[in-house]
Backbone as a ProteinNet text record, in pm:
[ID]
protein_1_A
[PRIMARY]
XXXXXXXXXXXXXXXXXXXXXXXXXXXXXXXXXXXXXXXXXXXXXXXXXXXXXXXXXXXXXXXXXXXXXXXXXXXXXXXXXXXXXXXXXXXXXXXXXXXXXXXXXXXXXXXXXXXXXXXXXXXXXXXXXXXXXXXXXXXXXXXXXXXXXXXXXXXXXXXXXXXXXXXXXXXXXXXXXXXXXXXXXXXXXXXXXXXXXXXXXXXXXXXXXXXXXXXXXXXXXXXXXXXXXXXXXXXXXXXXXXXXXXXXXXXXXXXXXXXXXXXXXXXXXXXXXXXXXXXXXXXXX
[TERTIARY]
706.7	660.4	645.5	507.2	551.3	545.1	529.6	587.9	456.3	463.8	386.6	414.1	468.3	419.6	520.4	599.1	671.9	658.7	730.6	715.4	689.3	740.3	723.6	594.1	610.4	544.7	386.7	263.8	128.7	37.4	-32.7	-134.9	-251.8	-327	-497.6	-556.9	-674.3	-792	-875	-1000.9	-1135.9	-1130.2	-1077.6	-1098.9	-1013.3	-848.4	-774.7	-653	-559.5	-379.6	-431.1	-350.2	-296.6	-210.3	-148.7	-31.3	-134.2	-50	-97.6	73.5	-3.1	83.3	244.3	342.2	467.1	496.1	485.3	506	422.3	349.2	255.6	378.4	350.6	502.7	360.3	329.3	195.5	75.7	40.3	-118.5	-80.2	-16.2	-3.1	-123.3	-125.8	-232.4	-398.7	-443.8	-603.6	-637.9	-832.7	-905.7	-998.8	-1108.7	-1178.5	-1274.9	-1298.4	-1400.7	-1241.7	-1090.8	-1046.1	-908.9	-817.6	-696.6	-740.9	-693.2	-710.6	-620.3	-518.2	-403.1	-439.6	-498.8	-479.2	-566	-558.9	-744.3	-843.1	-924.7	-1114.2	-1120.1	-1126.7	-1125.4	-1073.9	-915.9	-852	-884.6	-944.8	-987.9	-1147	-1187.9	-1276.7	-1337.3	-1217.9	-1157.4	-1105.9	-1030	-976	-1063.4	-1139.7	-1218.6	-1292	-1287.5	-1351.3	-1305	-1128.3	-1036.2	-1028.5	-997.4	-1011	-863.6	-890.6	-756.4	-738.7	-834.1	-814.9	-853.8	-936.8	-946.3	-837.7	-770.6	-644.8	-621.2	-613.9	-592.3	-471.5	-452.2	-272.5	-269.8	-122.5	-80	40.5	66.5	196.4	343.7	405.6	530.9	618.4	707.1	799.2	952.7	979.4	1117.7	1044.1	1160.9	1120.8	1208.2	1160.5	1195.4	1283.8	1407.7	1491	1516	1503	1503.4	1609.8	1741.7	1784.9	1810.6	1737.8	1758.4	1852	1966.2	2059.4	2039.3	1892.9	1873.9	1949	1944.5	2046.5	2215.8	2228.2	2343.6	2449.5	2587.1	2679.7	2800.4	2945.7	3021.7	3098.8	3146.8	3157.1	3273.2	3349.5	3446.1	3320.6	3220	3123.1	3064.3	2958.2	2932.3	3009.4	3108.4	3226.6	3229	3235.6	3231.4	3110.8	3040.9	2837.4	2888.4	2921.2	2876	3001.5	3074.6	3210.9	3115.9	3089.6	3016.4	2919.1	2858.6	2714	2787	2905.7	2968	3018.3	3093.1	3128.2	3045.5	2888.4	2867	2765.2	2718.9	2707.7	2577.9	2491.8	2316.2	2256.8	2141.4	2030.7	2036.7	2050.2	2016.6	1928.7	1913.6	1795.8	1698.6	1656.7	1555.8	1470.2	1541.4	1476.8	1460.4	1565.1	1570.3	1565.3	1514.2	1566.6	1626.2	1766.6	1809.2	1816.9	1750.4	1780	1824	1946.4	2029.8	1949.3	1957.9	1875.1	1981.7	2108.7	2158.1	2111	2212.8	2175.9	2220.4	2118.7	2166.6	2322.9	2362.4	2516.7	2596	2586	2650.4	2579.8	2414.5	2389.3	2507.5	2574.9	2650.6	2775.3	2845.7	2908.2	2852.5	2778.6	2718.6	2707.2	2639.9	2557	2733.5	2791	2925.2	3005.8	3046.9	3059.8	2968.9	2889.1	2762.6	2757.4	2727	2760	2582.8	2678.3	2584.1	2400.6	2423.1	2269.9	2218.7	2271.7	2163.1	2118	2028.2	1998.2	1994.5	1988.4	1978.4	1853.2	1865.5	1744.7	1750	1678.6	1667.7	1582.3	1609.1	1525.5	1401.3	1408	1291.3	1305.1	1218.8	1206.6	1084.2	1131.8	976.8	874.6	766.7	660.9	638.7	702.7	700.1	833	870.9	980.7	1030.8	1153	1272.1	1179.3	1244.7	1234.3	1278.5	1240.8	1233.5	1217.9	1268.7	1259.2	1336.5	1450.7	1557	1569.2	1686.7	1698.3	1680	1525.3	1481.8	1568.6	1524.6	1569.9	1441.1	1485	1374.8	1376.3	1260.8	1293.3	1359.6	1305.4	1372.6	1591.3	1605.4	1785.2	1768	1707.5	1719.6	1766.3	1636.2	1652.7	1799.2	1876	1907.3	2046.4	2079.4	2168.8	2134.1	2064.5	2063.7	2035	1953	1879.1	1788.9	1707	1591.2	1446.3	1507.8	1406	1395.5	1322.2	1263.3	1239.3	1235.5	1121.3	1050.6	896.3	844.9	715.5	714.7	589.5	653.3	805.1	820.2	757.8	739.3	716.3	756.9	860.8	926.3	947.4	879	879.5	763.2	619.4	503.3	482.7	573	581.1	608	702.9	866.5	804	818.3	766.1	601.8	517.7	361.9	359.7	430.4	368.5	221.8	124.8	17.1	-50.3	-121.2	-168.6	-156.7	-252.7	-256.7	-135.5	-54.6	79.3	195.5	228	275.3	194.1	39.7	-0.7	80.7	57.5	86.2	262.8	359.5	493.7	483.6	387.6	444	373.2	299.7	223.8	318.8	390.4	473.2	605.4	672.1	760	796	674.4	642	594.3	537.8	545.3	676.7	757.2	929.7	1018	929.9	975.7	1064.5	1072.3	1085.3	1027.6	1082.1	1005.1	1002.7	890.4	879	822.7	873.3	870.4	795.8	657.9	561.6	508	554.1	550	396.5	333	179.7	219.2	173.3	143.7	152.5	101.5	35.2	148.6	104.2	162.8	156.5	177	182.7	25.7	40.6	-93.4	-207.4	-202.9	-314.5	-326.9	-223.9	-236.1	-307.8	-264.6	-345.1	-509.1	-533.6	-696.2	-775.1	-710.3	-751.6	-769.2	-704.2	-749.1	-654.5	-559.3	-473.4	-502.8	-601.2	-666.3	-704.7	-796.4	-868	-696.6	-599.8	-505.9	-431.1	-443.4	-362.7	-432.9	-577.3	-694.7	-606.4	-659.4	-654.9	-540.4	-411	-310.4	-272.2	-307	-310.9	-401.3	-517.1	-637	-607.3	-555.8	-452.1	-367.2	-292.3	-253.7	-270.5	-350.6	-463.8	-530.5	-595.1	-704.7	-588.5	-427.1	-355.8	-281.1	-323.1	-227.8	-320.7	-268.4	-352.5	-252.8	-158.3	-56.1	-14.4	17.9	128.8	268.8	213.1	354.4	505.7	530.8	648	634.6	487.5	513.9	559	620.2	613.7	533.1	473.7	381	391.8	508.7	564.6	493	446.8	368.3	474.2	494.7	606.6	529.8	535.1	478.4	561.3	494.2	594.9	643.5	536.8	544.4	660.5	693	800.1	932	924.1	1049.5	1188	1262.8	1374.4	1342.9	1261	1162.5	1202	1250	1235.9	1098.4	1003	879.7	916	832.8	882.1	734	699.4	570.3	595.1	500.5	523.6	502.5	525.6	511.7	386.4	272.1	107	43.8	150.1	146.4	201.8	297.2	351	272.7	187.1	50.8	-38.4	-17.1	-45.8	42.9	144	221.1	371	470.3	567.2	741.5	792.8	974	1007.4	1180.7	1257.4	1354.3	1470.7	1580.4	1663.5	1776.7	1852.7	1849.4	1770.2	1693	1584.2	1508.8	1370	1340.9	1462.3	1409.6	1380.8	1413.2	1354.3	1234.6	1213.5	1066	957.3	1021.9	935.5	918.9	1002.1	1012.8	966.3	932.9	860.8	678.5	662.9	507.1	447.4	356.5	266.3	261.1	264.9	176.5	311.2	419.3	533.7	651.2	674.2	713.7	827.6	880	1017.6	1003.8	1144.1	1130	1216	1168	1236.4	1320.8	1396.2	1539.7	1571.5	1585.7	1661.1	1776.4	1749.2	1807.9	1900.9	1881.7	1959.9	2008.2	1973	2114.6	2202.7	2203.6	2392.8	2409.3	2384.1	2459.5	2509.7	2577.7	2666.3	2515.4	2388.5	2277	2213.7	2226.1	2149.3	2225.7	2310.6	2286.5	2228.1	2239.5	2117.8	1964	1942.7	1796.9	1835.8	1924.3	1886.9	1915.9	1953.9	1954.6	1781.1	1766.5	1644	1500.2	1548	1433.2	1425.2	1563.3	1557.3	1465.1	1408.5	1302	1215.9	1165.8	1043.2	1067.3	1206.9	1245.5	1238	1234.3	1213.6	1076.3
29.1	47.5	-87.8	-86.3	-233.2	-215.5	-320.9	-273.5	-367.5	-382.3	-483.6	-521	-557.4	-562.7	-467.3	-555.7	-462.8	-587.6	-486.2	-586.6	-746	-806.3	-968.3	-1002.1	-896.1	-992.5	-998.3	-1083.5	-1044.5	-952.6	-914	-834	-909	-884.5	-949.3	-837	-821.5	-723.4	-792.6	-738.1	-794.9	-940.5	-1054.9	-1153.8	-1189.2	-1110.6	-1093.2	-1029.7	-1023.6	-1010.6	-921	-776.4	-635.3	-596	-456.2	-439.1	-341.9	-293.1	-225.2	-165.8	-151.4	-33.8	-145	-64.9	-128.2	-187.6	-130.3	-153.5	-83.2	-134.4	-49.5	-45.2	37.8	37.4	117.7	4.9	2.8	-32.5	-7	-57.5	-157.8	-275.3	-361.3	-460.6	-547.9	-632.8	-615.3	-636.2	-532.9	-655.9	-643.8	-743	-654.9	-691.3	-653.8	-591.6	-604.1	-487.6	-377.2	-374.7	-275.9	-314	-236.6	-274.7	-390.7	-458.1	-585.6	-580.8	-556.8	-569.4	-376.7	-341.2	-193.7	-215.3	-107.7	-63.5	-94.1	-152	-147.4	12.4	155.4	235.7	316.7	237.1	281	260.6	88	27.8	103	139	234.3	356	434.3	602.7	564.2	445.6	422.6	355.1	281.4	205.7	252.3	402.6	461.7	503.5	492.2	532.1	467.7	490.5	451.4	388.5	230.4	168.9	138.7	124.5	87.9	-92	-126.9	-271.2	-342.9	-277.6	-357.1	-377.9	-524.6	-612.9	-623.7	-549.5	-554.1	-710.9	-774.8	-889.8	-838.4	-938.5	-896.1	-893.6	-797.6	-848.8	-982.4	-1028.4	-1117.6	-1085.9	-1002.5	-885.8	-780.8	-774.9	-574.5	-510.3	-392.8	-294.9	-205.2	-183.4	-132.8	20.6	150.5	288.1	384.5	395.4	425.2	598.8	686.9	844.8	906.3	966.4	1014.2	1163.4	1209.1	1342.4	1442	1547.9	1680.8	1624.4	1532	1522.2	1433	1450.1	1412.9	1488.1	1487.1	1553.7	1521.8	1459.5	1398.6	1295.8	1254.5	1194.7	1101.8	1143.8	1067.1	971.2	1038.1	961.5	857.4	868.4	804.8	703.2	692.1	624.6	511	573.5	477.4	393.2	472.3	390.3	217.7	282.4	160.1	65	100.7	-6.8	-55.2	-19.2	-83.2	-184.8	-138.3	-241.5	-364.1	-341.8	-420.5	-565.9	-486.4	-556	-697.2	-792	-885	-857.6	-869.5	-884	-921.5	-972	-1063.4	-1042.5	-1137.5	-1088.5	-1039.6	-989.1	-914.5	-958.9	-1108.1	-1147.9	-1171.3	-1128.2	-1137.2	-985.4	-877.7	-748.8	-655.8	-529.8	-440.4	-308.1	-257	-128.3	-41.2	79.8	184.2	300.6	377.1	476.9	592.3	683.9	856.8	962.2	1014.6	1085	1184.8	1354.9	1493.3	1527.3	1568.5	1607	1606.6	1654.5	1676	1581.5	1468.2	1343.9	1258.7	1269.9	1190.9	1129	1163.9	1124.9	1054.4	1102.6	979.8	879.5	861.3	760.8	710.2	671.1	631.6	544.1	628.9	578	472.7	486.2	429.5	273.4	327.4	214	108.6	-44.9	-167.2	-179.9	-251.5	-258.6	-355.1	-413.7	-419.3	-360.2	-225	-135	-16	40.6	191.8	268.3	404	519.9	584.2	714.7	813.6	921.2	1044.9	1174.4	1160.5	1278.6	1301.3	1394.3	1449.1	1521.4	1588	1594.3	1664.9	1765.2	1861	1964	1923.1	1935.8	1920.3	1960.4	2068.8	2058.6	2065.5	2062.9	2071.5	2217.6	2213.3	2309.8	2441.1	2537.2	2678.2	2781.2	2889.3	3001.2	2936.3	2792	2742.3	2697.2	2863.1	2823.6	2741.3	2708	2583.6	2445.8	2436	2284.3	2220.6	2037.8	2002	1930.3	1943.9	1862.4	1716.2	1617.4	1478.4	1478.4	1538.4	1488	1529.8	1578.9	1571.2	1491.6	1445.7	1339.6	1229.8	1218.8	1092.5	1115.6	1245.7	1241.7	1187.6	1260.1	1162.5	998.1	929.1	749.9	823.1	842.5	810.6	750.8	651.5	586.4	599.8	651.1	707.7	816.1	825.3	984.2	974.7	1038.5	1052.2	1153.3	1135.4	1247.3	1291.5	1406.5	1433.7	1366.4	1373.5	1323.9	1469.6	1425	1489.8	1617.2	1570.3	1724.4	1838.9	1806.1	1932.1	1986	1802.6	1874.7	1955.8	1959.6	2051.6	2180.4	2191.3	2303	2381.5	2323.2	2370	2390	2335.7	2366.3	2279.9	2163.3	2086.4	2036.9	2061.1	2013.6	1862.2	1785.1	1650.7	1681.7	1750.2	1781.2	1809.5	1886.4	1944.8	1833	1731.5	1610.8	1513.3	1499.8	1431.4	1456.3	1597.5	1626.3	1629.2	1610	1552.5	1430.2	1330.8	1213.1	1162.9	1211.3	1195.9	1269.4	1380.5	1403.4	1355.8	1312.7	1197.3	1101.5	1049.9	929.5	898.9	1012.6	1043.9	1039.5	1131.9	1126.4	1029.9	903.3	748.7	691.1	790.4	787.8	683.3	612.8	547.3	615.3	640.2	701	625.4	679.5	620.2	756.9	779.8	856.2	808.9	925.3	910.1	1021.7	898.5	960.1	952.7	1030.6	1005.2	1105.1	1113.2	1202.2	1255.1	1316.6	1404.6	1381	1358	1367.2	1405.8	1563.7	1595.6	1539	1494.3	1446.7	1285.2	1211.9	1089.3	1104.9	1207.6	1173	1285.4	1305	1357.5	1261.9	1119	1013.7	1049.5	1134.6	1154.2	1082.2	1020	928.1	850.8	805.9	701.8	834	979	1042.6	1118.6	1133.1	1206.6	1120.4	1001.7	901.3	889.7	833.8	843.7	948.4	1088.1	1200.5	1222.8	1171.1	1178.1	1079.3	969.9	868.4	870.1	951.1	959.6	1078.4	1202	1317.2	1208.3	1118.5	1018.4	922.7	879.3	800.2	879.4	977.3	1076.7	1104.1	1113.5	1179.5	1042.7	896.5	800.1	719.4	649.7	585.8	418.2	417.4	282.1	350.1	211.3	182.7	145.1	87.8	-18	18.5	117.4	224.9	284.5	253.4	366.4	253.7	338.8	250.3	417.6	360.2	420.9	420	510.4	479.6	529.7	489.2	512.9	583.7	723.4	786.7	861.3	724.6	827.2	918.2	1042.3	1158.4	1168	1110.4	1127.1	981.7	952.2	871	922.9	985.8	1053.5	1092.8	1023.6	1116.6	1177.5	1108.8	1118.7	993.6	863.8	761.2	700.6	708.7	705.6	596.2	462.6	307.8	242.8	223.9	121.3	-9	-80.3	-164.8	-288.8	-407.8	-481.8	-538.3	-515.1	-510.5	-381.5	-255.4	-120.1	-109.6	-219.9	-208.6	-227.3	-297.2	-323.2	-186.5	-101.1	51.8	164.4	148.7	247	195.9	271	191.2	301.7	253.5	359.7	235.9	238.5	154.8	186.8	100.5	87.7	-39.9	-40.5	-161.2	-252.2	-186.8	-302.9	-427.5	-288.8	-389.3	-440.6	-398.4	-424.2	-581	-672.8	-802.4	-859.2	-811.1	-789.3	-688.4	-622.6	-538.2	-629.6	-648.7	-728.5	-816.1	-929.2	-1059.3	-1023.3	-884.8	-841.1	-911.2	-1000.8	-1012.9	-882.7	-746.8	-677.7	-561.2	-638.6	-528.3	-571.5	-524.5	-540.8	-441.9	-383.5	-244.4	-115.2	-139.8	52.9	175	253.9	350.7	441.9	434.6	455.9	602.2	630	831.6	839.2	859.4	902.6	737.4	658.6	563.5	483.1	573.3	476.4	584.9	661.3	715.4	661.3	529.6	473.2	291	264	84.2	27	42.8	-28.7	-36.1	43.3	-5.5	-94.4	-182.1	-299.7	-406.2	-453.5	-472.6	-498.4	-369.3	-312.5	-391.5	-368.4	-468.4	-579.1	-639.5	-771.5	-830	-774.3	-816.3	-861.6	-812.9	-887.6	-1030.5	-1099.6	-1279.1	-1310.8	-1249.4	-1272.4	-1336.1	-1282.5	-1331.3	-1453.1	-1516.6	-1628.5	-1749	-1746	-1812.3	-1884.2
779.1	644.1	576.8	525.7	425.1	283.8	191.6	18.9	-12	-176.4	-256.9	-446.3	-493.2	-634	-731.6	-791.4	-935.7	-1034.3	-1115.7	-1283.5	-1286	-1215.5	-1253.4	-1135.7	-1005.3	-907.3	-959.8	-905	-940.7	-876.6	-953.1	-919.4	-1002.5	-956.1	-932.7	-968.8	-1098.1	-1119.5	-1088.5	-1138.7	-1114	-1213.2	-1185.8	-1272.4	-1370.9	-1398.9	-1457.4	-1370.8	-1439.8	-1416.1	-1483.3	-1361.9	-1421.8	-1364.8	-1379.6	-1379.8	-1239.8	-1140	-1009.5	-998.7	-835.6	-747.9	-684.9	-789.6	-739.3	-582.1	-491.1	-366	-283.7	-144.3	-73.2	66.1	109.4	278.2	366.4	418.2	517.1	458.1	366.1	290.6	252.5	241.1	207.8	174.9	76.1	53.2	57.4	-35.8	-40.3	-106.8	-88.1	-170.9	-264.5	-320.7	-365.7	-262.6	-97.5	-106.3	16.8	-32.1	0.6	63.6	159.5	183.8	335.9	298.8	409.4	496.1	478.1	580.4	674.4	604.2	658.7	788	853.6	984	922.7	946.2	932.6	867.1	990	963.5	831.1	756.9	699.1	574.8	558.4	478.4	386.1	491.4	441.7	385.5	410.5	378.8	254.1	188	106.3	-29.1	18.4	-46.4	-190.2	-181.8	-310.1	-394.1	-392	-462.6	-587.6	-720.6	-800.5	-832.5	-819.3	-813.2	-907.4	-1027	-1180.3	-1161.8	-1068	-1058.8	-968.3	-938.4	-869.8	-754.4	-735.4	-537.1	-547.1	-417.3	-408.6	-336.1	-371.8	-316.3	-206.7	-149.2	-75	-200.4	-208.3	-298.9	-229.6	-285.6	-256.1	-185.2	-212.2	-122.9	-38.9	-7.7	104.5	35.2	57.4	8.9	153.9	102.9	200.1	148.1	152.4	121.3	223.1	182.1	315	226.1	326.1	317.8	404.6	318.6	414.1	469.5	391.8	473.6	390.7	472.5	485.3	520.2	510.5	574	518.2	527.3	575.6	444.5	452.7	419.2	322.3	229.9	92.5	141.6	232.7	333.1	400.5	463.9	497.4	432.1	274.1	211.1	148.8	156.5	113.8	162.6	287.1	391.7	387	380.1	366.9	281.3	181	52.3	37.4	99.8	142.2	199.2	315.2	403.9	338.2	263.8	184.5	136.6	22.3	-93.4	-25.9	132.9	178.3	268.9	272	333.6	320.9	365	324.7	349.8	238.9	269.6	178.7	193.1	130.1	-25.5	-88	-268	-276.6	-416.1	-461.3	-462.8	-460.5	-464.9	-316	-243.2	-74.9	-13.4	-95.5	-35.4	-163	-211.3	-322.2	-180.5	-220.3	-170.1	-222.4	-140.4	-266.6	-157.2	-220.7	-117.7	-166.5	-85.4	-141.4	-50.5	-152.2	-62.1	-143.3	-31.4	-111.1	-282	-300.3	-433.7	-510.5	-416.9	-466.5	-484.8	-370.1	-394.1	-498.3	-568.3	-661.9	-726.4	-795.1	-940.2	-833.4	-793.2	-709.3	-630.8	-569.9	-512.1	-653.3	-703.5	-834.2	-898.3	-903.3	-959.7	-883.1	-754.6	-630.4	-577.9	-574.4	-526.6	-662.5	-533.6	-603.8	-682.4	-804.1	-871.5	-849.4	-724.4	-686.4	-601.1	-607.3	-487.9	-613.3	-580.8	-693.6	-587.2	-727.4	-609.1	-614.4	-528.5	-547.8	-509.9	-553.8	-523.9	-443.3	-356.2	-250.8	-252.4	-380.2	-454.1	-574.1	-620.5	-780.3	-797	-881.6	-932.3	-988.1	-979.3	-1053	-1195.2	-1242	-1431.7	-1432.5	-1559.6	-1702.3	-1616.4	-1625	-1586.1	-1606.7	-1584.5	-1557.4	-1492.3	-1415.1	-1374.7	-1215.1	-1110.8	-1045.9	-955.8	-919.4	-891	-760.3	-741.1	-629.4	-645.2	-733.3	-770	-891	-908.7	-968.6	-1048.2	-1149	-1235.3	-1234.5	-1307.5	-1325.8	-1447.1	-1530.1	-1648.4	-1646.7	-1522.1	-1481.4	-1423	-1297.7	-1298.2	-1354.7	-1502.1	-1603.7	-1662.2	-1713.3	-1775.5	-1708.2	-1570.8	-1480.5	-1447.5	-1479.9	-1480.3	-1324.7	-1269.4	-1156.9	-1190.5	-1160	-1132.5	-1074	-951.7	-825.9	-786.4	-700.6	-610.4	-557.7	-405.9	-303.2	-299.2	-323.6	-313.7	-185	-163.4	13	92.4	81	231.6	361.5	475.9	587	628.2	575.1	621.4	525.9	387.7	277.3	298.1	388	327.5	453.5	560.4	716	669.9	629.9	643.2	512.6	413	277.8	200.7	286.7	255.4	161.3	117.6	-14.5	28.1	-35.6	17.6	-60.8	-58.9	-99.8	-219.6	-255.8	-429.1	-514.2	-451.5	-479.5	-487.5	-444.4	-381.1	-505.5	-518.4	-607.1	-742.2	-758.2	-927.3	-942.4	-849.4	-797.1	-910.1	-820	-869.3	-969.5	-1028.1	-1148.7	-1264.2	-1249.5	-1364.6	-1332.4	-1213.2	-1241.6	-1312.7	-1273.6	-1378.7	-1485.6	-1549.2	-1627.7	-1725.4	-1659	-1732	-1691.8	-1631.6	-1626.4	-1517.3	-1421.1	-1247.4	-1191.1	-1076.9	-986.6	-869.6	-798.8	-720.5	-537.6	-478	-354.2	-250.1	-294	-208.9	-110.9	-30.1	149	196.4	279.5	344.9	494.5	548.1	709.5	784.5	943.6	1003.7	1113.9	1156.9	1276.2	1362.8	1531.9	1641	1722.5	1669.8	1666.2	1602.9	1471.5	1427	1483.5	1518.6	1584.7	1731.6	1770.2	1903.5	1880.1	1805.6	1796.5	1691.7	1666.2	1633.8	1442	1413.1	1225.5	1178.8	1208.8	1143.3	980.7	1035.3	901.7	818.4	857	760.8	681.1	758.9	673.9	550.1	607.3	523.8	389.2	461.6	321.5	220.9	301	180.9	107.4	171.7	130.8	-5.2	47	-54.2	-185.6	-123.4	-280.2	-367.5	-287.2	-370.8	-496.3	-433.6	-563.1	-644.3	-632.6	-641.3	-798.8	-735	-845.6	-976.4	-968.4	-1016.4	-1131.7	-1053.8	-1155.6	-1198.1	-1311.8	-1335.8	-1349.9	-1361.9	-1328.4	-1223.9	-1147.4	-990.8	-1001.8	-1114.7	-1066.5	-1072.3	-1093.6	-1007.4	-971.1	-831.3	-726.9	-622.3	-507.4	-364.7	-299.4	-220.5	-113.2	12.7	92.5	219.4	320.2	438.3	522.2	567.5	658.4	739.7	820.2	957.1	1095.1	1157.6	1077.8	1124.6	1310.7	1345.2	1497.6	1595.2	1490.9	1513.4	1463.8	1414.3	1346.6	1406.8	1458.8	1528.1	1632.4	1714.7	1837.5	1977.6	1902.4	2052.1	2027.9	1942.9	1999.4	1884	1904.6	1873.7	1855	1727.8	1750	1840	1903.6	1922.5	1785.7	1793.7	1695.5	1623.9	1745	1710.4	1668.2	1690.8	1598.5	1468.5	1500.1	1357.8	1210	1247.9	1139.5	1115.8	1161.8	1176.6	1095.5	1198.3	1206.8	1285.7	1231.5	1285.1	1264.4	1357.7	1309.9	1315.5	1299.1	1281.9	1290.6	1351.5	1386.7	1444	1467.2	1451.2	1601.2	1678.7	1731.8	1773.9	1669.3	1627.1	1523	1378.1	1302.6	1251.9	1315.5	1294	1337.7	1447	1546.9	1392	1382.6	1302.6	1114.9	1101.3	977.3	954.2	1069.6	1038.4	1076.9	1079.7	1061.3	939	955.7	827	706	742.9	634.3	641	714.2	712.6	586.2	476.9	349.5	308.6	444.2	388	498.4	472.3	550.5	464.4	523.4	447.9	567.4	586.6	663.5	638.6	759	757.5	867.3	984.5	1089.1	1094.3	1098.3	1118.7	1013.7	865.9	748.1	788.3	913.6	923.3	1018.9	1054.1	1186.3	1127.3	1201.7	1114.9	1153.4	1218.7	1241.5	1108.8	1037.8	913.7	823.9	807.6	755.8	847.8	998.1	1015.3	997.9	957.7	917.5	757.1	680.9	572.7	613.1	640.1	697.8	759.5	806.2	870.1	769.3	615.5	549.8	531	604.6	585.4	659.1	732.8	781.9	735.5	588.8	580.9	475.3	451	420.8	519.2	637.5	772.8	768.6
[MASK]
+++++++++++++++++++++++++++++++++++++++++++++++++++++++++++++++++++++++++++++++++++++++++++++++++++++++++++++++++++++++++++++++++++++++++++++++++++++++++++++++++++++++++++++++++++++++++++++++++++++++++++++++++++++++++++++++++++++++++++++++++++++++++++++++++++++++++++++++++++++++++++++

């Protein structure tokens, strides 16, 4: 995954400084005729999106996102969150971390966790409370000092039918109620090997796209589903593509030109992910 661009870093319009898309995690860096760092192919599916004028730059940190999933047991999280506090990694100005456990642990983690990492939900509803049982709104969110969200990750828009549009209007009323949001695009197994890769990403990405009109608290995580808790490993000239991660590549993977962050699941429950934060000194080298 790579990142791009928050409050201080620059963004480039047509001829002027504007405010753009907080972080890209794979689209990284775009010109005026489209994403440069992306595919030829990709660059082109994308190209008609209405960016509001805006050339992404590379940001200056990575963005580290570690998702703990469905999982672990309040003795566990307990546990993570020790090892985070304890452990020694890059300032903020070389790395931003942000933890995303289950709902339930929000408010402890949040309490627990050292004060330069944030947190995040792992999803939120699309309107203002209601008749919606199970879900959680943003505006609890806001009102709990969460910050973040993840929203379309893979496995809601699998398991749960969230579809592009559905996922769009996610993170458009997020942010709305002043969320940063960390929206996840990417393809399947199946759709990787019948070559639509680039057309799902496109559509995925222009579903949000059509829906915002500022970036600059989104991050935009590329998540090759077909890497997922699979074994299946970009290589490091894929990584400019598509890419997993884990605590043996992630330095191989980190010193990618257009690679700017990952967003971490299956392996922020293993001691390899500080590592994986570790590995953004990389692009201090």
């Amino acid at each position: 995954m790579a990142a791009v661009t928050r409050g201080g870093w620059e963004f480039y319009g047509r001829g002027e400084r504007v405010r753009g898309c907080r972080n890209f995690l794979l689209l990284a860096k775009a010109s005026s005729t489209g994403f440069a760092a992306a595919a030829a192919p990709l660059r082109s599916l994308l190209s008609p999106i209405n960016w509001n004028g805006t050339e992404i730059l590379r940001r200056r940190q990575l963005e580290m996102s570690l998702n703990l999933l469905q999982n672990g047991t309040l003795d566990e999280v307990k546990k993570i969150v020790s090892i985070l506090n304890e452990a020694e990694v890059p300032p903020e100005d070389v790395v931003e971390v942000v933890v995303s456990p289950p709902f339930v642990f929000l408010p402890l983690v949040k309490s627990l966790l050292r004060s330069d990492f944030s947190v995040a939900a792992q999803n939120c509803w699309v309107r203002r409370g209601g008749a919606f049982t199970g879900e959680i709104s943003a505006e609890m969110l806001i009102n709990s000092n969460i910050p973040w969200v993840i929203v379309g990750h893979s496995e809601r828009r699998l398991l749960l039918n969230e579809s592009n549009e559905f996922v769009g209007d996610k993170v458009a009323y997020a942010l709305l109620q002043g969320l940063k949001v960390i929206a996840c695009v990417g393809e399947t197994l199946e759709q990787r090997e019948s070559g639509s890769t680039m057309n799902v990403v496109a559509a995925q990405t222009k579903a949000i796209a059509d829906r915002v009109s500022h970036w600059e608290n989104i991050v935009l995580a590329y998540e090759p589903v077909w890497a997922i808790g699979t074994g299946k490993v970009a290589t490091p000239a894929q990584a400019q593509e598509a890419r997993s991660v884990n605590g043996a590549n992630c330095e191989e993977q980190a010193a990618q030109p257009d690679v700017d962050g990952f967003l971490v699941g299956g392996a922020s429950l293993k001691p390899e992910f500080i590592d994986i934060i570790k590995s953004a000194t990389v692009k201090k080298k």
